[in-house]
Amino acid sequence: MLTNQERAAVGLNTLNTNAKLAAAATAKANNMFEEQYWDHYGPNGETPWMFITQAGYTYVYAGENLAKGFRTAEGVHEAWMASPTHKENIMSGKYKDIGVAVVEGTLLGKETILVVQMFGNPTTQTFSPTTTVKSNTDTVTKPIVPSIKESGEIKSISITNPKMGELIDDANVDIKGETSNITGEYTVEILNSDSIVGETESSTKDWQFDKGSDWEEGEQDIQAKIKGENIKSDVVTFTIDSTPPKVDQSTITVKRDTQYIELQFSYSSDTTELKFVTGDKTFDLELTEENIATLNIPKEDISDRSVLMATDEAGNISEIDISEYFLEGDEDSTDFGTNLVLWLRNVIGTTDGISLIIVGFVFILLSIEIYVYWRKGRLGKSAGELFTVGAWWLIILVGVFKGFGGLV
């Protein structure tokens, strides 16, 4: 039995053929032909557990696999093993017994073969794999590929975007996927680490889920499930990284000699590429274990505008204008005045779009409002309103200072 070959390959118990489960599988196949449906649940409230119980099998754990239109055992087994939900039944440690039925008939006007696989365990005893390592005897652990091309059907769902292991810099990425042999309107539930984060509806094989808000930074374990049915996709793990790497501006130093200017600074550990651009010239900087970069630049190459660019693995880029560091004058170009000018220049033109000028404008308006209320003698009555406006101003200001302007 192909099912037991798969289980034995990972050290699971082999399943015993059970006559009651085989009778339940046959009854289920006959009922699908009689009532003209192909599903785990029938139009009159039929359930897999109903057939198992009626066959006289008392269960603690039970499961069911269905297939349609296959002509070989190898073909249907291969399709089941390629489907996460069906494979979960075949490789489950909860089961002791199995019953299989293969029945021919006419379903929805078409001659076909239905395959029903019933699983059961009358006890609470469960089993665990003893090994996940496959030996060289692959012919035992893998079913033989059928020589005749199969065209059978099983119901399944998969995620097509994002891809497994993908690193994404868009925190608002949509989840896309497709189904097989699901007809009519259906609802797809999206789970992240086994918690439902939302759902979407579709009436075609393709579906798309828009979370409506950003995914959290870091690793996501996404799975799609047909609502109301035990049909799940493989788990797809991807990582959201929308935060650009940082150059520590307080560590920037510039030293001059007769021919070269030495630039040195530290950067965040997630940086994968550093570039220094001055005028039409670009210099690549070598990354170090200490996260400190050093570059010697010929004096004649320095232009009026010089920029540091840091990139991470996800493609996020941060850019800092350091032109003022190369102004001719005092040898120590990292004095307080220069740093203050550069800091203001970079904050006012933050890449995430929040301008310190706007924050200052709001502060001026707040000050004028306080003055007007004071002149009219209404300062005490309006303290709550002024406090709220002032609190929001402070939040935005802190956001700009901390580099979270876009988030604010």
Short mmCIF file of C-alpha atoms in Angstrom, two decimals:
data_model
loop_
_atom_site.label_atom_id
_atom_site.label_comp_id
_atom_site.label_asym_id
_atom_site.label_seq_id
_atom_site.Cartn_x
_atom_site.Cartn_y
_atom_site.Cartn_z
CA MET A 1 0.00 0.00 0.00
CA LEU A 2 1.45 3.34 -1.11
CA THR A 3 0.10 5.12 1.98
CA ASN A 4 1.95 2.75 4.31
CA GLN A 5 5.14 3.09 2.25
CA GLU A 6 5.09 6.85 2.81
CA ARG A 7 4.43 6.44 6.53
CA ALA A 8 7.09 3.76 7.04
CA ALA A 9 9.66 5.98 5.33
CA VAL A 10 9.47 8.48 8.21
CA GLY A 11 9.02 5.93 10.99
CA LEU A 12 5.24 6.26 11.41
CA ASN A 13 3.02 3.30 12.25
CA THR A 14 1.54 1.47 9.28
CA LEU A 15 -2.27 1.54 8.99
CA ASN A 16 -4.39 -1.57 9.32
CA THR A 17 -7.00 -2.22 6.63
CA ASN A 18 -10.36 -2.03 8.38
CA ALA A 19 -13.52 -3.56 6.88
CA LYS A 20 -15.84 -1.08 8.60
CA LEU A 21 -13.91 1.91 7.24
CA ALA A 22 -13.87 0.29 3.78
CA ALA A 23 -17.67 -0.09 4.00
CA ALA A 24 -17.98 3.56 5.07
CA ALA A 25 -15.84 4.64 2.09
CA THR A 26 -18.02 2.61 -0.30
CA ALA A 27 -21.21 4.06 1.19
CA LYS A 28 -19.82 7.59 0.81
CA ALA A 29 -18.91 7.00 -2.87
CA ASN A 30 -22.35 5.52 -3.59
CA ASN A 31 -24.05 8.47 -1.88
CA MET A 32 -22.11 10.97 -4.01
CA PHE A 33 -23.31 9.21 -7.15
CA GLU A 34 -26.89 8.98 -5.89
CA GLU A 35 -27.12 12.63 -4.78
CA GLN A 36 -24.86 13.93 -7.58
CA TYR A 37 -22.23 15.85 -5.59
CA TRP A 38 -18.50 15.64 -5.01
CA ASP A 39 -17.61 17.04 -1.63
CA HIS A 40 -16.89 16.06 1.94
CA TYR A 41 -20.36 17.29 2.88
CA GLY A 42 -23.52 16.33 1.00
CA PRO A 43 -26.56 18.42 -0.01
CA ASN A 44 -28.75 16.77 2.67
CA GLY A 45 -26.34 17.27 5.53
CA GLU A 46 -24.26 14.15 4.91
CA THR A 47 -20.87 14.17 6.66
CA PRO A 48 -17.90 11.78 6.51
CA TRP A 49 -18.44 10.94 10.19
CA MET A 50 -22.01 9.87 9.49
CA PHE A 51 -20.88 7.12 7.11
CA ILE A 52 -18.13 5.99 9.48
CA THR A 53 -20.56 5.74 12.40
CA GLN A 54 -23.23 3.99 10.35
CA ALA A 55 -20.65 1.37 9.35
CA GLY A 56 -20.23 0.54 13.05
CA TYR A 57 -16.77 2.11 13.54
CA THR A 58 -16.40 4.01 16.81
CA TYR A 59 -13.71 6.65 16.47
CA VAL A 60 -11.76 9.16 18.49
CA TYR A 61 -9.95 10.48 15.41
CA ALA A 62 -11.21 10.24 11.82
CA GLY A 63 -10.45 11.75 8.41
CA GLU A 64 -11.36 11.51 4.74
CA ASN A 65 -9.62 11.99 1.37
CA LEU A 66 -11.50 12.24 -1.95
CA ALA A 67 -10.37 12.03 -5.56
CA LYS A 68 -12.11 11.87 -8.92
CA GLY A 69 -11.18 10.70 -12.40
CA PHE A 70 -7.89 8.91 -11.68
CA ARG A 71 -7.13 5.60 -13.40
CA THR A 72 -4.17 4.39 -11.31
CA ALA A 73 -3.43 4.13 -7.61
CA GLU A 74 -0.06 5.79 -8.24
CA GLY A 75 -1.70 8.76 -9.90
CA VAL A 76 -4.18 9.50 -7.14
CA HIS A 77 -1.56 8.95 -4.41
CA GLU A 78 0.85 11.32 -6.12
CA ALA A 79 -1.88 14.00 -6.33
CA TRP A 80 -2.81 13.54 -2.67
CA MET A 81 0.81 13.84 -1.56
CA ALA A 82 1.11 17.10 -3.53
CA SER A 83 -1.85 18.57 -1.63
CA PRO A 84 -1.09 19.77 1.94
CA THR A 85 -4.52 18.84 3.33
CA HIS A 86 -4.63 15.34 1.80
CA LYS A 87 -1.01 14.68 2.71
CA GLU A 88 -1.77 15.71 6.28
CA ASN A 89 -4.28 12.84 6.54
CA ILE A 90 -1.94 10.30 4.94
CA MET A 91 0.96 11.24 7.23
CA SER A 92 -1.02 11.89 10.42
CA GLY A 93 0.08 10.15 13.60
CA LYS A 94 -3.51 10.15 14.87
CA TYR A 95 -4.67 7.21 12.76
CA LYS A 96 -4.44 3.42 13.18
CA ASP A 97 -6.88 2.13 10.54
CA ILE A 98 -7.74 2.80 6.91
CA GLY A 99 -10.47 1.85 4.44
CA VAL A 100 -10.48 2.61 0.71
CA ALA A 101 -13.21 2.43 -1.93
CA VAL A 102 -12.94 2.83 -5.71
CA VAL A 103 -16.36 3.13 -7.37
CA GLU A 104 -17.32 3.81 -11.00
CA GLY A 105 -20.47 5.69 -11.99
CA THR A 106 -22.04 8.75 -13.61
CA LEU A 107 -21.49 12.06 -11.83
CA LEU A 108 -23.03 15.27 -13.18
CA GLY A 109 -23.51 13.66 -16.60
CA LYS A 110 -20.00 12.24 -16.90
CA GLU A 111 -18.68 8.72 -16.45
CA THR A 112 -15.96 8.81 -13.81
CA ILE A 113 -14.23 6.97 -10.96
CA LEU A 114 -14.51 8.16 -7.36
CA VAL A 115 -11.85 7.25 -4.81
CA VAL A 116 -12.64 7.56 -1.10
CA GLN A 117 -10.04 7.05 1.62
CA MET A 118 -11.30 6.83 5.23
CA PHE A 119 -8.99 7.04 8.27
CA GLY A 120 -9.79 6.22 11.88
CA ASN A 121 -8.54 5.52 15.37
CA PRO A 122 -10.83 4.14 18.09
CA THR A 123 -8.34 5.10 20.84
CA THR A 124 -6.55 8.21 22.10
CA GLN A 125 -3.14 6.69 21.28
CA THR A 126 -1.16 8.69 18.72
CA PHE A 127 2.17 8.12 16.97
CA SER A 128 5.15 10.29 16.04
CA PRO A 129 7.68 9.96 13.22
CA THR A 130 10.98 8.44 14.31
CA THR A 131 13.00 9.89 11.45
CA THR A 132 12.75 12.49 8.69
CA VAL A 133 15.87 11.29 6.85
CA LYS A 134 15.28 9.32 3.67
CA SER A 135 17.62 6.47 2.84
CA ASN A 136 18.94 5.56 -0.58
CA THR A 137 15.93 3.31 -1.15
CA ASP A 138 13.92 6.06 -2.83
CA THR A 139 11.88 3.48 -4.72
CA VAL A 140 10.27 2.52 -1.42
CA THR A 141 9.43 6.02 -0.24
CA LYS A 142 8.22 7.55 -3.48
CA PRO A 143 5.32 6.26 -5.59
CA ILE A 144 6.08 5.16 -9.15
CA VAL A 145 5.13 7.85 -11.67
CA PRO A 146 2.28 6.42 -13.79
CA SER A 147 3.17 5.68 -17.40
CA ILE A 148 -0.26 6.95 -18.50
CA LYS A 149 -0.77 10.68 -18.09
CA GLU A 150 -3.39 11.22 -15.38
CA SER A 151 -6.19 13.77 -15.57
CA GLY A 152 -7.89 13.17 -12.23
CA GLU A 153 -9.09 15.83 -9.82
CA ILE A 154 -8.70 16.74 -6.17
CA LYS A 155 -9.79 19.96 -4.49
CA SER A 156 -6.87 22.16 -3.49
CA ILE A 157 -5.74 25.73 -2.85
CA SER A 158 -2.30 27.31 -3.21
CA ILE A 159 -0.56 30.66 -2.67
CA THR A 160 1.19 32.02 -5.77
CA ASN A 161 2.41 35.36 -4.36
CA PRO A 162 4.56 36.01 -2.36
CA LYS A 163 6.95 33.16 -3.03
CA MET A 164 8.44 30.96 -0.30
CA GLY A 165 11.41 32.70 1.35
CA GLU A 166 10.84 36.00 -0.49
CA LEU A 167 12.16 39.23 1.06
CA ILE A 168 9.75 42.11 0.40
CA ASP A 169 10.16 45.85 0.94
CA ASP A 170 6.42 46.60 0.50
CA ALA A 171 4.59 46.24 3.82
CA ASN A 172 1.23 46.42 2.02
CA VAL A 173 1.82 43.40 -0.25
CA ASP A 174 -1.29 41.50 -1.42
CA ILE A 175 -1.59 37.72 -1.04
CA LYS A 176 -2.56 35.99 -4.31
CA GLY A 177 -3.40 32.38 -5.08
CA GLU A 178 -5.50 29.91 -7.00
CA THR A 179 -7.74 26.91 -6.43
CA SER A 180 -8.32 23.65 -8.27
CA ASN A 181 -11.73 22.04 -8.71
CA ILE A 182 -13.54 24.55 -6.48
CA THR A 183 -16.78 25.64 -8.17
CA GLY A 184 -19.16 28.51 -7.44
CA GLU A 185 -18.49 31.26 -4.93
CA TYR A 186 -16.12 30.47 -2.12
CA THR A 187 -14.35 32.29 0.71
CA VAL A 188 -10.62 32.09 1.38
CA GLU A 189 -9.38 32.62 4.92
CA ILE A 190 -5.82 33.92 5.35
CA LEU A 191 -3.94 32.73 8.42
CA ASN A 192 -0.70 34.14 9.78
CA SER A 193 0.96 31.78 12.26
CA ASP A 194 -2.40 29.93 12.61
CA SER A 195 -4.31 33.15 13.44
CA ILE A 196 -6.93 34.40 10.95
CA VAL A 197 -6.01 37.88 9.69
CA GLY A 198 -8.80 38.23 7.13
CA GLU A 199 -10.71 36.66 4.27
CA THR A 200 -11.61 37.27 0.64
CA GLU A 201 -14.29 35.96 -1.73
CA SER A 202 -13.97 34.68 -5.28
CA SER A 203 -15.96 32.79 -7.90
CA THR A 204 -13.03 31.96 -10.21
CA LYS A 205 -9.95 29.83 -9.67
CA ASP A 206 -7.88 32.95 -8.87
CA TRP A 207 -8.20 34.91 -5.64
CA GLN A 208 -6.47 37.91 -4.06
CA PHE A 209 -6.36 39.20 -0.47
CA ASP A 210 -5.71 42.82 0.50
CA LYS A 211 -5.02 43.03 4.22
CA GLY A 212 -6.09 46.67 4.26
CA SER A 213 -3.15 47.60 6.47
CA ASP A 214 0.59 47.02 6.59
CA TRP A 215 2.04 43.66 7.53
CA GLU A 216 4.33 43.86 10.55
CA GLU A 217 8.05 44.00 9.97
CA GLY A 218 9.72 40.61 10.09
CA GLU A 219 8.86 37.03 9.15
CA GLN A 220 5.32 36.04 8.15
CA ASP A 221 3.97 32.44 8.00
CA ILE A 222 0.94 32.63 5.70
CA GLN A 223 -1.54 29.88 4.87
CA ALA A 224 -4.75 29.97 2.82
CA LYS A 225 -7.84 27.89 3.71
CA ILE A 226 -11.22 27.38 2.07
CA LYS A 227 -13.71 28.60 4.67
CA GLY A 228 -15.93 25.82 5.99
CA GLU A 229 -13.78 23.05 4.50
CA ASN A 230 -10.57 21.30 5.48
CA ILE A 231 -8.73 22.43 2.34
CA LYS A 232 -5.49 24.30 3.08
CA SER A 233 -2.46 25.50 1.18
CA ASP A 234 1.16 24.96 2.08
CA VAL A 235 2.53 27.51 4.55
CA VAL A 236 4.43 30.25 2.71
CA THR A 237 7.06 32.07 4.75
CA PHE A 238 8.19 35.52 3.62
CA THR A 239 9.81 38.50 5.32
CA ILE A 240 8.73 42.13 5.34
CA ASP A 241 11.58 44.64 5.50
CA SER A 242 10.46 48.17 4.63
CA THR A 243 12.89 50.03 6.91
CA PRO A 244 15.98 51.44 5.16
CA PRO A 245 19.43 50.94 6.70
CA LYS A 246 20.97 53.82 8.63
CA VAL A 247 24.23 55.73 8.49
CA ASP A 248 25.17 57.11 11.91
CA GLN A 249 25.69 60.74 11.02
CA SER A 250 27.23 61.53 14.41
CA THR A 251 30.19 59.27 13.51
CA ILE A 252 31.04 60.91 10.18
CA THR A 253 34.57 62.28 10.07
CA VAL A 254 36.47 63.90 7.20
CA LYS A 255 40.27 64.23 7.22
CA ARG A 256 42.39 65.94 4.57
CA ASP A 257 45.92 65.59 3.35
CA THR A 258 47.61 67.08 0.29
CA GLN A 259 45.94 64.78 -2.25
CA TYR A 260 43.13 62.84 -0.60
CA ILE A 261 40.18 63.29 1.70
CA GLU A 262 39.45 60.41 4.07
CA LEU A 263 35.76 59.79 4.83
CA GLN A 264 34.82 57.48 7.72
CA PHE A 265 31.50 56.62 9.39
CA SER A 266 29.55 53.73 10.96
CA TYR A 267 26.41 52.12 9.56
CA SER A 268 23.69 49.67 10.63
CA SER A 269 24.34 45.93 10.40
CA ASP A 270 21.52 45.32 7.88
CA THR A 271 23.39 47.32 5.22
CA THR A 272 24.39 45.26 2.16
CA GLU A 273 25.76 48.04 -0.06
CA LEU A 274 27.30 51.49 0.48
CA LYS A 275 27.92 54.10 -2.17
CA PHE A 276 29.37 57.60 -2.10
CA VAL A 277 28.19 59.83 -4.93
CA THR A 278 29.82 63.18 -5.61
CA GLY A 279 28.88 64.98 -8.80
CA ASP A 280 28.95 62.42 -11.63
CA LYS A 281 31.34 60.05 -9.82
CA THR A 282 30.31 57.03 -7.75
CA PHE A 283 32.50 55.18 -5.24
CA ASP A 284 31.72 51.77 -3.71
CA LEU A 285 32.62 51.36 -0.04
CA GLU A 286 33.76 48.08 1.44
CA LEU A 287 31.64 46.62 4.25
CA THR A 288 33.44 45.48 7.40
CA GLU A 289 32.63 43.26 10.37
CA GLU A 290 32.87 46.32 12.63
CA ASN A 291 30.27 48.18 10.46
CA ILE A 292 32.72 51.03 9.94
CA ALA A 293 33.37 52.26 6.40
CA THR A 294 36.42 54.19 5.22
CA LEU A 295 36.99 55.78 1.83
CA ASN A 296 39.89 57.82 0.46
CA ILE A 297 38.72 60.25 -2.22
CA PRO A 298 40.97 62.33 -4.50
CA LYS A 299 40.41 65.99 -3.71
CA GLU A 300 39.80 66.87 -7.35
CA ASP A 301 36.86 64.42 -7.48
CA ILE A 302 34.84 66.19 -4.78
CA SER A 303 31.90 68.10 -6.29
CA ASP A 304 29.45 70.63 -4.86
CA ARG A 305 27.00 67.89 -3.91
CA SER A 306 28.06 64.69 -2.13
CA VAL A 307 25.67 61.97 -0.99
CA LEU A 308 25.98 58.74 1.01
CA MET A 309 23.62 55.92 -0.03
CA ALA A 310 23.01 52.76 2.06
CA THR A 311 21.04 49.80 0.70
CA ASP A 312 19.78 46.65 2.45
CA GLU A 313 18.93 43.17 1.15
CA ALA A 314 15.28 44.10 0.54
CA GLY A 315 16.28 47.05 -1.66
CA ASN A 316 15.46 49.81 0.84
CA ILE A 317 17.70 52.85 0.33
CA SER A 318 18.60 55.68 2.69
CA GLU A 319 20.30 58.78 1.38
CA ILE A 320 22.20 61.47 3.32
CA ASP A 321 23.55 64.69 1.87
CA ILE A 322 27.02 65.29 3.39
CA SER A 323 28.15 68.08 1.06
CA GLU A 324 28.87 70.44 3.94
CA TYR A 325 31.54 68.11 5.31
CA PHE A 326 33.74 68.89 2.31
CA LEU A 327 33.59 72.69 2.55
CA GLU A 328 37.06 74.22 2.52
CA GLY A 329 38.08 75.73 5.85
CA ASP A 330 38.83 74.38 9.27
CA GLU A 331 40.68 71.04 9.20
CA ASP A 332 38.21 69.54 11.64
CA SER A 333 35.08 69.53 9.55
CA THR A 334 33.04 67.76 12.22
CA ASP A 335 32.68 70.76 14.55
CA PHE A 336 29.35 71.49 16.22
CA GLY A 337 28.33 74.21 13.77
CA THR A 338 28.83 72.04 10.69
CA ASN A 339 27.10 69.08 12.27
CA LEU A 340 24.15 71.28 13.25
CA VAL A 341 23.81 72.63 9.70
CA LEU A 342 23.99 69.13 8.24
CA TRP A 343 21.55 67.74 10.76
CA LEU A 344 18.99 70.47 10.00
CA ARG A 345 19.50 70.03 6.27
CA ASN A 346 18.91 66.27 6.40
CA VAL A 347 15.96 66.46 8.77
CA ILE A 348 14.24 69.23 6.79
CA GLY A 349 14.56 67.08 3.67
CA THR A 350 13.81 63.70 5.23
CA THR A 351 13.27 61.00 2.62
CA ASP A 352 10.04 59.80 4.29
CA GLY A 353 8.35 63.10 3.48
CA ILE A 354 7.87 64.86 6.85
CA SER A 355 9.34 68.37 6.85
CA LEU A 356 10.62 70.10 9.95
CA ILE A 357 9.39 73.35 8.41
CA ILE A 358 5.81 72.05 8.62
CA VAL A 359 6.30 71.07 12.25
CA GLY A 360 7.65 74.52 13.00
CA PHE A 361 4.67 76.11 11.22
CA VAL A 362 2.27 74.10 13.37
CA PHE A 363 4.15 75.26 16.47
CA ILE A 364 3.78 78.88 15.39
CA LEU A 365 0.02 78.40 14.89
CA LEU A 366 -0.25 76.79 18.32
CA SER A 367 1.62 79.69 19.91
CA ILE A 368 -0.67 82.22 18.19
CA GLU A 369 -3.74 80.30 19.38
CA ILE A 370 -2.47 80.30 22.97
CA TYR A 371 -1.81 84.05 22.76
CA VAL A 372 -5.30 84.79 21.38
CA TYR A 373 -7.01 82.72 24.10
CA TRP A 374 -4.88 84.49 26.73
CA ARG A 375 -5.82 87.92 25.41
CA LYS A 376 -9.52 86.99 25.46
CA GLY A 377 -9.29 85.51 28.94
CA ARG A 378 -10.35 82.03 27.73
CA LEU A 379 -7.06 80.24 28.31
CA GLY A 380 -8.36 78.19 31.24
CA LYS A 381 -11.52 77.03 29.45
CA SER A 382 -9.56 75.95 26.36
CA ALA A 383 -6.75 74.16 28.18
CA GLY A 384 -7.98 70.71 27.10
CA GLU A 385 -8.14 71.62 23.41
CA LEU A 386 -4.72 73.29 23.49
CA PHE A 387 -3.23 70.31 25.31
CA THR A 388 -4.51 67.92 22.59
CA VAL A 389 -3.06 70.06 19.77
CA GLY A 390 0.20 70.41 21.64
CA ALA A 391 0.44 66.66 22.27
CA TRP A 392 0.00 65.90 18.56
CA TRP A 393 2.63 68.48 17.68
CA LEU A 394 5.05 66.85 20.13
CA ILE A 395 4.37 63.36 18.69
CA ILE A 396 5.10 64.55 15.14
CA LEU A 397 8.24 66.38 16.28
CA VAL A 398 9.58 63.28 18.09
CA GLY A 399 8.75 61.20 15.04
CA VAL A 400 10.88 63.42 12.82
CA PHE A 401 13.75 63.41 15.31
CA LYS A 402 13.66 59.61 15.58
CA GLY A 403 13.34 58.97 11.84
CA PHE A 404 9.74 57.76 11.97
CA GLY A 405 8.21 60.70 10.14
CA GLY A 406 6.56 58.52 7.51
CA LEU A 407 4.96 56.30 10.17
CA VAL A 408 3.61 59.35 12.05
#
